[in-house]
Structure formats: structure tokens, C-alpha cells
Coordinates of C-alpha atoms in Angstrom, one line a residue:
X1 CA -31.9 41.5 18.3
X2 CA -28.7 39.6 17.3
X3 CA -25.2 40.9 17.7
X4 CA -21.7 39.6 17.0
X5 CA -20.1 37.5 19.7
X6 CA -18.2 39.7 22.1
X7 CA -14.5 39.1 22.7
X8 CA -13.6 39.2 26.4
X9 CA -9.9 39.6 25.6
X10 CA -10.2 42.6 23.2
X11 CA -13.7 43.9 24.3
X12 CA -14.6 43.9 20.6
X13 CA -18.3 43.5 19.9
X14 CA -19.3 44.3 23.5
X15 CA -22.4 46.3 24.1
X16 CA -21.0 48.8 26.5
X17 CA -22.6 51.5 28.6
X18 CA -20.4 54.3 30.0
X19 CA -22.0 56.4 32.7
X20 CA -20.3 59.8 33.1
X21 CA -19.2 59.5 29.5
X22 CA -19.5 63.1 28.4
X23 CA -16.0 64.1 29.6
X24 CA -12.9 63.1 31.4
X25 CA -12.2 59.4 32.0
X26 CA -15.7 58.4 30.9
X27 CA -15.3 60.0 27.5
X28 CA -11.8 58.5 27.1
X29 CA -13.1 55.1 28.0
X30 CA -16.0 55.4 25.5
X31 CA -13.7 56.6 22.8
X32 CA -11.3 53.7 23.4
X33 CA -14.1 51.2 23.4
X34 CA -15.3 52.5 20.0
X35 CA -11.8 52.1 18.8
X36 CA -12.0 48.4 19.8
X37 CA -15.2 48.0 17.8
X38 CA -17.5 47.9 20.8
X39 CA -21.0 49.2 20.6
X40 CA -21.3 52.0 23.0
X41 CA -23.9 54.2 24.7
X42 CA -23.0 57.0 27.0
X43 CA -24.9 58.8 29.8
X44 CA -24.2 61.9 31.7
X45 CA -26.0 64.7 33.6
X46 CA -24.4 67.5 31.5
X47 CA -26.5 67.8 28.4
X48 CA -24.2 70.1 26.3
X49 CA -21.1 68.0 26.9
X50 CA -23.0 64.8 26.3
X51 CA -24.3 65.9 22.9
X52 CA -20.8 67.0 21.9
X53 CA -19.2 63.8 23.1
X54 CA -21.8 61.6 21.3
X55 CA -21.3 63.5 18.1
X56 CA -17.5 63.3 18.4
X57 CA -17.3 59.5 18.8
X58 CA -20.5 58.5 17.0
X59 CA -22.4 56.8 19.8
X60 CA -25.9 56.9 21.3
X61 CA -26.4 59.1 24.4
X62 CA -29.0 59.9 27.0
X63 CA -29.1 62.2 30.0
X64 CA -29.0 60.5 33.4
X65 CA -28.9 61.8 36.9
X66 CA -27.3 58.9 38.8
X67 CA -28.4 60.3 42.2
X68 CA -32.0 59.9 41.1
X69 CA -33.3 56.3 41.0
X70 CA -36.1 57.0 38.5
X71 CA -33.6 58.7 36.1
X72 CA -31.2 55.8 36.5
X73 CA -33.8 53.1 36.0
X74 CA -35.1 54.9 32.8
X75 CA -31.5 55.2 31.5
X76 CA -30.8 51.5 32.1
X77 CA -33.9 50.4 30.2
X78 CA -33.1 52.8 27.4
X79 CA -29.5 51.7 27.0
X80 CA -30.5 48.0 27.0
X81 CA -33.1 48.6 24.3
X82 CA -30.8 50.8 22.2
X83 CA -28.0 48.2 22.3
X84 CA -30.1 45.1 22.3
X85 CA -28.6 44.0 25.6
X86 CA -25.7 45.0 27.8
X87 CA -22.4 43.2 28.2
X88 CA -20.3 45.9 30.0
X89 CA -21.2 48.7 32.3
X90 CA -18.6 51.3 33.3
X91 CA -19.5 54.0 35.9
X92 CA -17.2 57.0 36.2
X93 CA -19.8 59.5 37.3
X94 CA -18.6 61.3 40.4
X95 CA -18.1 64.7 42.0
X96 CA -15.5 66.2 44.3
X97 CA -14.9 69.1 46.6
X98 CA -11.8 70.1 48.5
X99 CA -11.8 71.5 52.0
X100 CA -11.5 70.7 55.7
X101 CA -14.0 68.5 57.4
X102 CA -14.9 71.3 59.7
X103 CA -15.9 73.5 56.7
X104 CA -17.9 70.7 55.1
X105 CA -21.6 71.4 55.6
X106 CA -24.4 68.8 55.7
X107 CA -25.5 69.9 52.2
X108 CA -22.0 69.1 50.9
X109 CA -22.1 65.7 52.4
X110 CA -25.5 65.0 50.9
X111 CA -24.3 66.0 47.5
X112 CA -21.1 63.9 47.5
X113 CA -22.8 60.9 49.0
X114 CA -25.8 61.1 46.6
X115 CA -23.6 61.1 43.5
X116 CA -20.6 59.1 44.5
X117 CA -22.1 56.4 46.6
X118 CA -25.8 56.2 45.9
X119 CA -25.1 57.0 42.2
X120 CA -22.9 53.9 42.1
X121 CA -25.5 51.8 43.9
X122 CA -28.3 53.0 41.6
X123 CA -26.2 52.0 38.5
X124 CA -25.6 48.6 39.9
X125 CA -29.2 48.1 41.0
X126 CA -30.6 48.8 37.6
X127 CA -28.0 47.4 35.3
X128 CA -27.2 44.1 37.1
X129 CA -30.4 42.5 35.9
X130 CA -29.3 43.1 32.3
X131 CA -25.8 41.9 33.0
X132 CA -27.1 38.7 34.5
X133 CA -28.6 37.8 31.1
X134 CA -25.2 38.1 29.4
X135 CA -22.8 37.2 32.3
X136 CA -21.4 40.6 31.7
X137 CA -18.7 42.9 33.2
X138 CA -18.9 45.9 35.5
X139 CA -16.2 48.5 36.2
X140 CA -16.7 50.7 39.2
X141 CA -14.5 53.8 39.6
X142 CA -13.3 54.5 43.1
X143 CA -10.2 56.4 44.0
X144 CA -6.8 56.0 45.6
X145 CA -8.1 58.8 47.9
X146 CA -10.4 56.2 49.4
X147 CA -7.4 54.0 50.4
X148 CA -5.0 56.7 51.6
X149 CA -7.2 59.6 52.6
X150 CA -5.5 63.0 53.1
X151 CA -6.4 66.2 54.9
X152 CA -8.3 68.6 52.6
X153 CA -10.1 65.8 50.8
X154 CA -11.8 64.1 53.7
X155 CA -15.4 64.1 52.5
X156 CA -14.5 63.0 49.0
X157 CA -12.2 60.3 50.4
X158 CA -14.9 59.0 52.7
X159 CA -17.4 58.5 49.8
X160 CA -14.7 56.8 47.7
X161 CA -13.8 54.5 50.6
X162 CA -17.4 53.5 50.8
X163 CA -17.5 52.9 47.0
X164 CA -14.4 50.7 47.3
X165 CA -15.9 48.5 50.1
X166 CA -19.1 48.2 48.2
X167 CA -17.4 47.1 45.0
X168 CA -15.2 44.6 46.7
X169 CA -18.3 42.9 48.2
X170 CA -20.0 43.0 44.9
X171 CA -17.1 41.2 43.4
X172 CA -17.8 38.2 45.6
X173 CA -21.6 38.4 45.5
X174 CA -21.9 38.8 41.7
X175 CA -19.4 36.0 40.9
X176 CA -22.1 33.4 41.4
X177 CA -24.0 35.0 38.5
X178 CA -20.9 35.0 36.3
X179 CA -20.6 38.8 36.5
X180 CA -17.0 40.0 36.8
X181 CA -16.5 43.2 38.7
X182 CA -13.4 45.4 38.5
X183 CA -12.7 48.2 41.0
X184 CA -10.7 51.0 39.4
X185 CA -8.7 53.1 41.9
X186 CA -7.0 55.9 39.9
X187 CA -4.7 58.5 41.4
X188 CA -4.7 62.1 40.1
X189 CA -6.1 62.3 36.6
X190 CA -6.4 65.5 34.5
X191 CA -10.2 65.8 34.2
X192 CA -12.9 68.3 35.2
X193 CA -13.6 66.6 38.5
X194 CA -12.3 69.7 40.3
X195 CA -15.1 71.8 38.8
X196 CA -17.9 69.3 39.7
X197 CA -20.0 72.1 41.2
X198 CA -20.9 73.2 37.7
X199 CA -23.6 70.4 37.8
X200 CA -24.6 70.9 41.4
X201 CA -28.2 71.8 42.1
X202 CA -28.7 74.7 44.6
X203 CA -25.7 76.6 45.9
X204 CA -22.3 76.0 44.4
X205 CA -19.2 75.2 46.4
X206 CA -18.0 78.5 47.8
X207 CA -14.5 80.0 48.2
X208 CA -14.2 78.5 51.7
X209 CA -13.3 75.1 50.1
X210 CA -11.0 76.7 47.6
X211 CA -9.0 78.5 50.3
X212 CA -8.6 75.3 52.4
X213 CA -7.6 73.1 49.5
X214 CA -4.5 71.0 49.9
X215 CA -1.5 71.7 47.7
X216 CA -1.6 69.1 45.0
X217 CA 0.4 70.9 42.4
X218 CA 3.4 68.6 43.0
X219 CA 1.5 65.4 42.3
X220 CA 2.0 63.5 39.0
X221 CA -1.2 63.9 36.9
X222 CA -1.9 61.4 34.1
X223 CA -4.2 61.9 31.2
X224 CA -7.7 60.6 30.9
X225 CA -6.5 58.5 28.0
X226 CA -3.8 56.8 30.0
X227 CA -6.2 56.1 32.9
X228 CA -8.7 54.6 30.4
X229 CA -6.0 52.4 28.9
X230 CA -5.2 51.1 32.4
X231 CA -8.9 50.4 33.1
X232 CA -9.6 48.6 29.8
X233 CA -6.5 46.4 30.2
X234 CA -7.8 45.4 33.6
X235 CA -11.3 44.6 32.1
X236 CA -9.8 42.6 29.3
X237 CA -7.7 40.6 31.8
X238 CA -10.6 40.1 34.2
X239 CA -8.7 41.4 37.2
X240 CA -10.8 42.5 40.2
X241 CA -8.8 45.6 41.1
X242 CA -6.5 48.0 39.3
X243 CA -4.7 51.2 40.1
X244 CA -2.6 53.9 38.5
X245 CA 0.4 55.8 39.9
X246 CA 2.8 53.1 41.3
X247 CA 4.5 55.8 43.3
X248 CA 1.5 55.7 45.7
X249 CA 2.4 52.1 46.6
X250 CA 4.4 53.0 49.7
X251 CA 1.6 55.1 51.1
X252 CA -0.8 52.2 50.7
X253 CA 1.7 49.7 52.2
X254 CA 2.4 52.1 55.1
X255 CA -1.3 52.4 56.0
X256 CA -1.7 48.6 55.9
X257 CA 1.3 48.1 58.1
X258 CA -0.3 50.4 60.7
X259 CA -3.4 48.3 60.5
X260 CA -1.5 45.1 60.8
X261 CA 0.5 46.4 63.8
X262 CA -2.7 47.2 65.6
X263 CA -3.3 43.5 65.9
X264 CA -0.2 43.0 68.0

């Protein structure tokens, strides 16, 4: 199946897959890509929101549970067949919960790790073979929380720190195949991430996490559209890492100063 030559600078003509594309940053990214004349397919675990998003922006869609390898493998094959190949993969699928580490149960850890870390690994495992055929691009969504972890978000931060390390190594390893990897580390974005338990199998997160949540009301929240614009600019520029919220710079610098000092 032929397709127009994709523009790396504008992302026009790219055959793009957005995982977690039914809402939040994923939907904003998919919408922006459509606006740039990319051909887009979205995947998500939330069927109703997925159908609504696909109808809104006029793209193909399929249900995928990124924590499940069989589901992810099926989705990757379906997307590649639907688009006639894959030039760009964006993964924004993720879940969060707030609460102290002492209140975080093993089942909570299993849920967070299965989606945030293993979900990312599954996407990479099953889409990289397609990207190798096109020397494509991959955007992995981490979080600034994985760089400057805070009390009340320990479990989430731990999974995002792992995602960040994984993505940075991928950047080096996939470069030999001509695949460019961008690690996206957003700060607070106004999405439905805080209600991730709506898609959790088994028991939902209980009030114990809610009552031990940190006060984040004073943080500057940006829109999903603004976050998406940042990510797409990074993709078009080919940079390996991008962030939002420049006001977090000093926290990042302070942490690294402490690490540097430990070598003295």
C-alpha cells in the first residue's frame, strides 16, 4: 500500500499510532496530528471514550490493554495493517494513584507497574519491528515526577522513573536502526489521570489514598493541548528529551547537585 512521503519537520503524511488516545494528552496529540495531515489510529482501554474520540477527530480506533501482551500484539498488527505501515508511535497510556508508600498495597504496585512500565515495554516490543521498516519515531511519556519524586506520589513516581531510564537506553539502542526516540516528561497536565481507577480491574483505589494525597492545588496546570504542542515540537525537531513547566528546573538542578556532591 503506497502513501505520501512523510515530512519529518511537520509530521505531515506520517502514519501515526497514539496509544492512550481516547482522552487527555493522547487525544490532544491525535487531534493535533490530524491537523498536520498525518494519518492516525488511536488505541485505548476505555471503549466508550475511544469510540467518541475516533468519531470526533475522524480516525481509526481499536481497544487495547497495554498491560496485556496478547492485546498489545494484536493492536500493533491491526494498526500497521490499517495504516499500511507505521512511521510514528506515541504512547501516553498510564495510570496514577496518590498516597503514602506505607498505604500502597502490593495490588496497587502490580497495577501501576503493569500499565506504566510493562505497558510501555509491550508497546515498544510490538511496534519497533514496524518502525524498523520505516526508520520511524517513538515518543514515550514519562513524568517530571520520575525525576523529582515527592511524598504522596511515591509509587507513581517510581514507575515513571523506570520508564525514563528505559526510554533513555532505548534512545541509544534504537539509534543504530535509525529510530529516533523522544522521552516526554510533562509536569502537571489537566487530564483524567487522577481518576485512573475507573479502568482498574478488581477493587478501585479506596479513600485511604485520597486522604493522604499531597496538596497539589497550588501547582500550575497546563492544558492537554499545550502539552501536546510541546511534544510534537520535540518530535519534529528530533530531540531526545523534552519537558514542560520551566519552573521545575530548580528542583531538577537541586537534585542533581546533591548527586554530584555525593561524589566528593
